[in-house]
Backbone as ProteinMPNN parsed JSONL, in Angstrom:
{"seq_chain_A": "XXXXXXXXXXXXXXXXXXXXXXXXXXXXXXXXXXXXXXXXXXXXXXXXXXXXXXXXXXXXXXXXXXXXXXXXXXXXXXXXXXXXXXXXXXXXXXXXXXXXXXXXXXXXXXXXXXXX", "coords_chain_A": {"N_chain_A": [[276.807, -98.338, 182.5], [274.788, -96.128, 183.811], [271.4, -95.242, 183.211], [269.266, -94.015, 184.251], [266.778, -93.89, 186.945], [264.457, -95.731, 188.71], [261.495, -95.912, 190.587], [259.586, -98.219, 192.197], [256.563, -98.365, 193.777], [254.5, -99.49, 196.401], [251.495, -99.004, 197.703], [249.676, -99.4, 200.542], [246.675, -99.746, 202.403], [245.095, -97.501, 201.727], [242.52, -94.863, 201.229], [239.626, -96.013, 199.779], [237.774, -94.233, 198.329], [239.456, -92.13, 197.575], [240.932, -93.534, 195.922], [239.59, -93.91, 193.791], [239.092, -91.442, 192.537], [239.964, -89.38, 189.994], [240.916, -86.779, 190.214], [242.144, -86.643, 192.539], [244.49, -88.278, 192.107], [245.563, -86.975, 189.989], [246.444, -84.736, 191.398], [248.483, -85.895, 192.901], [250.362, -86.649, 190.981], [250.88, -84.156, 189.993], [252.278, -82.948, 192.202], [254.514, -84.579, 192.379], [255.739, -84.108, 189.9], [256.502, -81.339, 190.029], [258.228, -81.497, 192.491], [260.006, -83.24, 191.384], [260.961, -81.628, 189.418], [260.004, -82.426, 186.773], [259.266, -82.456, 183.144], [256.317, -82.476, 181.371], [255.067, -84.304, 178.567], [252.684, -83.85, 176.37], [249.291, -84.682, 177.164], [248.147, -85.998, 180.392], [246.916, -89.187, 180.744], [243.98, -90.891, 181.84], [242.076, -93.704, 182.723], [239.121, -94.839, 183.879], [237.791, -97.397, 185.531], [234.775, -99.307, 185.647], [232.662, -99.532, 188.471], [233.605, -102.025, 190.913], [235.8, -100.929, 190.366], [239.274, -99.264, 189.928], [241.518, -96.806, 188.884], [243.54, -96.287, 186.142], [246.586, -94.591, 185.404], [248.554, -92.415, 183.334], [251.433, -90.58, 182.67], [253.212, -89.0, 180.177], [256.575, -88.181, 180.039], [259.315, -86.043, 179.371], [261.646, -87.061, 180.574], [260.808, -89.521, 180.881], [258.473, -91.439, 182.417], [255.238, -91.395, 184.536], [253.39, -93.608, 186.178], [250.338, -95.05, 187.498], [248.376, -97.467, 189.101], [245.17, -98.308, 190.38], [243.473, -100.07, 193.149], [240.853, -100.032, 194.573], [239.062, -101.657, 195.897], [240.94, -102.966, 197.405], [242.234, -101.209, 198.921], [244.747, -100.439, 197.626], [247.547, -98.954, 195.906], [249.598, -98.918, 192.944], [252.453, -97.306, 192.198], [254.461, -95.974, 189.688], [257.644, -94.468, 188.997], [259.775, -93.291, 186.662], [262.822, -91.945, 185.786], [265.349, -90.586, 183.372], [267.25, -89.227, 184.332], [269.358, -88.531, 187.171], [267.778, -88.42, 190.267], [266.625, -86.851, 193.409], [265.316, -89.028, 195.996], [262.076, -89.125, 196.538], [259.862, -88.2, 199.414], [258.05, -90.744, 199.574], [256.354, -91.809, 201.19], [255.195, -90.012, 202.783], [253.89, -88.484, 200.766], [251.932, -90.309, 199.659], [250.513, -91.011, 201.875], [249.338, -88.527, 202.55], [247.985, -87.604, 199.86], [246.554, -90.088, 199.113], [245.844, -91.516, 201.538], [247.304, -93.427, 202.428], [248.597, -96.109, 204.597], [250.755, -97.559, 204.583], [253.791, -98.001, 202.994], [255.695, -99.554, 200.2], [258.838, -99.195, 199.058], [260.675, -99.6, 196.198], [263.912, -99.047, 194.636], [265.267, -98.809, 191.583], [268.324, -99.068, 189.756], [268.571, -98.022, 186.355], [269.684, -99.056, 183.107], [272.577, -99.786, 180.958], [273.865, -102.691, 182.043], [272.99, -102.447, 184.288]], "CA_chain_A": [[276.312, -97.052, 182.234], [273.264, -95.805, 184.195], [270.49, -94.3, 182.051], [268.017, -93.533, 184.885], [266.424, -94.773, 188.133], [263.01, -96.114, 188.817], [260.845, -96.294, 191.973], [258.285, -98.698, 192.322], [255.824, -97.977, 195.196], [253.24, -100.08, 196.507], [250.818, -98.195, 198.767], [248.586, -100.157, 201.193], [245.862, -99.126, 203.535], [244.564, -96.447, 201.18], [241.18, -94.517, 201.298], [238.91, -96.374, 198.564], [237.309, -93.162, 197.679], [240.558, -91.425, 196.956], [241.682, -94.3, 194.816], [238.609, -93.915, 192.664], [239.104, -90.061, 192.141], [240.943, -89.028, 189.199], [241.577, -85.463, 190.671], [243.14, -86.741, 193.589], [245.67, -88.942, 191.483], [246.211, -85.908, 189.13], [247.095, -83.788, 192.351], [249.636, -86.365, 193.213], [251.258, -86.489, 189.831], [251.324, -82.821, 189.898], [253.274, -82.72, 193.141], [255.62, -85.38, 191.896], [256.204, -83.244, 188.711], [257.098, -79.986, 190.712], [259.049, -81.947, 193.404], [261.188, -83.672, 190.685], [261.379, -80.963, 188.198], [260.004, -83.187, 185.521], [258.725, -81.876, 182.034], [255.273, -83.193, 181.034], [254.75, -84.27, 177.248], [251.249, -84.122, 175.999], [248.203, -84.62, 178.252], [248.009, -87.219, 181.163], [245.748, -90.067, 180.342], [243.238, -91.435, 182.869], [241.073, -94.603, 182.641], [238.554, -95.05, 185.039], [237.26, -98.566, 185.504], [233.528, -99.395, 186.275], [232.573, -100.18, 189.958], [234.561, -101.381, 192.076], [237.265, -100.868, 189.978], [240.01, -98.175, 190.156], [241.998, -95.977, 187.854], [245.07, -96.451, 185.491], [246.923, -93.25, 184.917], [250.026, -92.379, 182.752], [251.778, -89.188, 182.152], [254.502, -89.219, 179.405], [257.63, -87.162, 180.412], [260.609, -85.836, 178.566], [262.465, -87.796, 181.474], [260.387, -91.025, 180.887], [256.831, -91.71, 182.715], [254.576, -91.712, 185.75], [252.19, -94.305, 186.138], [249.674, -95.496, 188.706], [247.164, -98.234, 189.049], [244.676, -98.229, 191.792], [242.685, -100.928, 193.342], [240.065, -99.453, 195.635], [238.567, -102.854, 196.621], [241.869, -103.644, 198.239], [243.061, -100.196, 199.42], [246.12, -100.503, 197.255], [247.928, -98.457, 194.671], [250.971, -99.258, 192.516], [253.002, -96.256, 191.506], [255.981, -96.204, 189.135], [258.141, -93.405, 188.543], [260.955, -93.511, 185.907], [263.472, -90.916, 185.415], [266.321, -90.919, 182.945], [268.362, -88.414, 185.005], [269.186, -88.845, 188.663], [266.895, -87.433, 191.1], [266.818, -87.275, 194.927], [264.377, -89.738, 196.14], [260.866, -88.019, 197.265], [259.234, -88.875, 200.333], [256.769, -91.385, 199.006], [255.634, -92.301, 202.296], [254.484, -88.765, 203.127], [253.232, -87.957, 199.776], [250.893, -91.111, 199.628], [249.766, -90.831, 202.944], [248.719, -87.109, 202.221], [247.075, -87.818, 198.855], [245.698, -91.432, 199.158], [245.467, -91.996, 202.941], [247.981, -94.692, 202.598], [248.944, -96.353, 205.813], [252.173, -97.958, 204.566], [254.326, -97.818, 201.693], [257.161, -100.264, 200.114], [259.47, -98.333, 197.828], [261.987, -100.171, 195.58], [264.507, -98.104, 193.798], [266.175, -99.612, 190.597], [269.056, -98.346, 188.762], [268.289, -98.606, 184.991], [270.951, -98.785, 182.302], [273.436, -100.962, 180.445], [274.711, -103.423, 182.975], [272.468, -102.017, 185.867]], "C_chain_A": [[275.002, -96.828, 182.728], [272.505, -94.761, 183.351], [269.332, -93.764, 183.069], [267.886, -94.324, 186.058], [264.949, -94.898, 188.044], [262.494, -96.387, 190.194], [259.541, -97.105, 191.511], [257.641, -98.784, 193.697], [254.634, -98.654, 195.224], [252.68, -99.563, 197.62], [249.681, -98.947, 199.234], [247.92, -99.362, 202.118], [245.222, -97.85, 202.854], [243.049, -96.135, 201.226], [240.717, -95.184, 199.767], [238.503, -95.269, 197.815], [238.365, -92.267, 196.942], [241.157, -92.255, 195.838], [240.668, -94.459, 193.363], [238.429, -92.432, 191.998], [240.259, -89.522, 191.416], [241.866, -87.641, 189.53], [242.4, -85.704, 191.682], [244.58, -87.25, 192.988], [246.232, -87.871, 190.62], [246.983, -84.912, 189.997], [248.525, -84.466, 192.732], [250.651, -86.373, 192.228], [251.782, -85.013, 189.855], [252.526, -82.333, 190.937], [254.495, -83.381, 192.812], [256.489, -84.523, 190.73], [257.034, -82.125, 189.157], [258.193, -80.61, 191.6], [260.538, -82.496, 192.442], [261.671, -83.092, 189.607], [261.371, -81.679, 186.877], [259.28, -82.29, 184.353], [257.578, -82.831, 181.503], [255.241, -83.091, 179.309], [253.536, -84.801, 176.841], [250.337, -83.939, 177.221], [248.314, -86.097, 179.035], [246.794, -87.964, 180.52], [245.124, -90.819, 181.631], [242.231, -92.554, 182.401], [240.443, -94.965, 183.843], [237.666, -96.122, 184.886], [235.944, -98.347, 186.061], [233.608, -99.962, 187.686], [232.853, -101.654, 189.927], [235.603, -101.008, 191.719], [237.903, -99.406, 190.154], [240.206, -97.312, 188.902], [243.334, -96.339, 187.388], [245.257, -95.018, 185.106], [248.447, -93.176, 184.423], [250.139, -91.047, 182.371], [253.26, -89.448, 181.524], [255.331, -87.87, 179.902], [258.848, -86.983, 179.592], [261.743, -86.678, 179.372], [262.197, -89.232, 181.478], [258.828, -90.874, 181.381], [256.65, -91.694, 184.291], [253.436, -92.501, 185.403], [251.487, -94.891, 187.519], [248.437, -96.317, 188.081], [246.637, -98.464, 190.35], [243.6, -99.377, 191.936], [241.791, -100.742, 194.687], [239.568, -100.714, 196.493], [239.645, -103.386, 197.585], [242.55, -102.7, 198.903], [244.367, -100.062, 198.932], [246.259, -99.695, 195.978], [249.318, -98.835, 194.105], [251.411, -98.002, 191.594], [254.381, -96.595, 190.848], [256.4, -94.975, 188.512], [259.667, -93.646, 187.87], [261.64, -92.385, 185.288], [264.77, -91.184, 184.786], [267.355, -90.08, 183.546], [268.152, -88.714, 186.401], [268.545, -87.961, 189.34], [267.062, -87.746, 192.712], [265.337, -87.957, 195.269], [263.156, -88.994, 196.984], [260.531, -88.893, 198.474], [258.024, -89.39, 200.116], [255.825, -91.535, 200.183], [254.616, -91.211, 202.764], [253.32, -88.344, 202.101], [251.778, -89.036, 199.454], [250.172, -91.281, 200.62], [248.81, -89.619, 202.79], [247.653, -87.327, 201.114], [246.217, -89.133, 198.786], [245.317, -92.074, 200.427], [246.186, -93.287, 203.122], [248.718, -94.946, 204.129], [250.425, -97.062, 205.828], [252.666, -98.085, 203.118], [255.642, -98.812, 201.585], [257.491, -99.649, 198.862], [260.79, -99.086, 197.561], [262.741, -99.116, 194.685], [265.498, -99.056, 192.875], [266.938, -98.735, 189.866], [268.701, -98.894, 187.312], [269.458, -98.345, 184.179], [271.568, -100.097, 181.66], [274.465, -101.552, 181.603], [274.182, -102.907, 184.322], [272.024, -103.436, 186.46]], "O_chain_A": [[274.06, -97.316, 182.103], [272.941, -93.69, 182.928], [268.467, -93.046, 182.568], [268.633, -95.274, 186.294], [264.299, -94.157, 187.306], [263.153, -97.135, 190.916], [258.698, -96.741, 190.691], [258.248, -99.271, 194.651], [253.788, -98.547, 194.337], [253.364, -99.636, 198.641], [248.745, -99.168, 198.466], [248.462, -98.379, 202.624], [244.767, -97.071, 203.692], [242.29, -97.103, 201.263], [241.347, -94.913, 198.745], [238.83, -95.251, 196.629], [238.133, -91.755, 195.848], [241.805, -91.735, 194.93], [240.942, -94.957, 192.272], [237.69, -92.279, 191.026], [241.327, -89.235, 191.958], [243.048, -87.438, 189.25], [243.413, -85.013, 191.787], [245.642, -86.726, 193.325], [247.459, -87.865, 190.517], [247.966, -84.311, 189.563], [249.546, -83.79, 192.859], [251.805, -86.115, 192.57], [252.979, -84.745, 189.747], [253.453, -81.577, 190.646], [255.545, -82.754, 192.96], [257.709, -84.364, 190.754], [258.171, -81.966, 188.711], [259.287, -80.099, 191.359], [261.716, -82.25, 192.698], [262.522, -83.592, 188.872], [262.282, -81.666, 186.049], [258.668, -81.314, 184.787], [257.914, -83.976, 181.202], [255.366, -81.997, 178.759], [253.281, -86.003, 176.908], [250.601, -83.163, 178.139], [248.524, -87.15, 178.432], [245.881, -87.415, 179.901], [245.92, -91.334, 182.416], [241.462, -92.145, 181.532], [241.103, -95.373, 184.799], [236.712, -95.929, 184.133], [235.769, -97.415, 186.845], [234.491, -100.749, 188.027], [232.407, -102.401, 189.057], [236.47, -100.704, 192.538], [237.187, -98.458, 190.478], [239.334, -97.109, 188.056], [244.203, -96.676, 188.192], [244.373, -94.324, 184.603], [249.375, -93.753, 184.989], [249.231, -90.396, 181.854], [254.218, -89.938, 182.121], [254.821, -86.767, 180.099], [259.347, -88.013, 179.138], [262.765, -86.95, 178.741], [262.988, -90.073, 181.904], [258.046, -90.2, 180.71], [257.535, -91.896, 185.122], [252.63, -92.196, 184.524], [252.174, -95.139, 188.509], [247.757, -96.076, 187.083], [247.34, -98.757, 191.317], [242.885, -99.644, 190.97], [242.091, -101.31, 195.737], [239.703, -100.711, 197.716], [239.329, -104.165, 198.484], [243.516, -103.101, 199.551], [245.205, -99.59, 199.7], [245.386, -99.671, 195.11], [250.192, -99.065, 194.941], [250.884, -97.724, 190.517], [255.236, -97.324, 191.351], [255.727, -94.428, 187.638], [260.589, -94.132, 188.525], [261.123, -91.847, 184.309], [265.494, -91.954, 185.416], [268.492, -90.331, 183.146], [267.067, -89.078, 186.855], [268.673, -86.76, 189.1], [267.576, -88.781, 193.137], [264.308, -87.441, 194.831], [263.391, -88.352, 198.008], [260.846, -90.08, 198.554], [256.994, -88.761, 200.359], [254.61, -91.378, 200.064], [253.447, -91.452, 203.067], [252.183, -87.981, 202.405], [250.718, -88.549, 199.063], [249.051, -91.739, 200.397], [247.593, -89.762, 202.907], [246.469, -87.234, 201.436], [245.082, -89.024, 198.32], [244.568, -93.05, 200.447], [245.746, -94.155, 203.876], [249.318, -94.04, 204.707], [251.132, -97.129, 206.834], [251.884, -98.263, 202.184], [256.465, -98.939, 202.491], [256.772, -99.547, 197.868], [261.729, -99.213, 198.347], [262.051, -98.345, 194.018], [266.313, -99.859, 193.33], [266.439, -97.735, 189.349], [268.56, -100.103, 187.127], [270.226, -97.445, 184.52], [271.12, -101.231, 181.83], [275.53, -101.053, 181.967], [274.873, -102.944, 185.341], [271.583, -103.515, 187.607]]}, "name": "protein", "num_of_chains": 1, "seq": "XXXXXXXXXXXXXXXXXXXXXXXXXXXXXXXXXXXXXXXXXXXXXXXXXXXXXXXXXXXXXXXXXXXXXXXXXXXXXXXXXXXXXXXXXXXXXXXXXXXXXXXXXXXXXXXXXXXX"}
């Protein structure tokens, strides 16, 4: 029984400045929320680490969650999107290039559930 799908996205070659800007990450989350027709529960949480650190962000969804961890010193972001209902895969490569300046993305999709 499938209870959802999860995308693990590793974005490399990102702009260090964008990876340190919570408003940039919030705009990425907002676009994903609209594209995937997700319902936000509560307020997104952002933890900004001191220099040269990045940001950890989490948005709780009725369908599960969005999470991101950024590493500006490496030009890297790790994005996690978990939905408990099937969705069409977003164009993560285009989204992360536009929002974060990512040069490349590795996207893994995992079915979740009993026996998945």
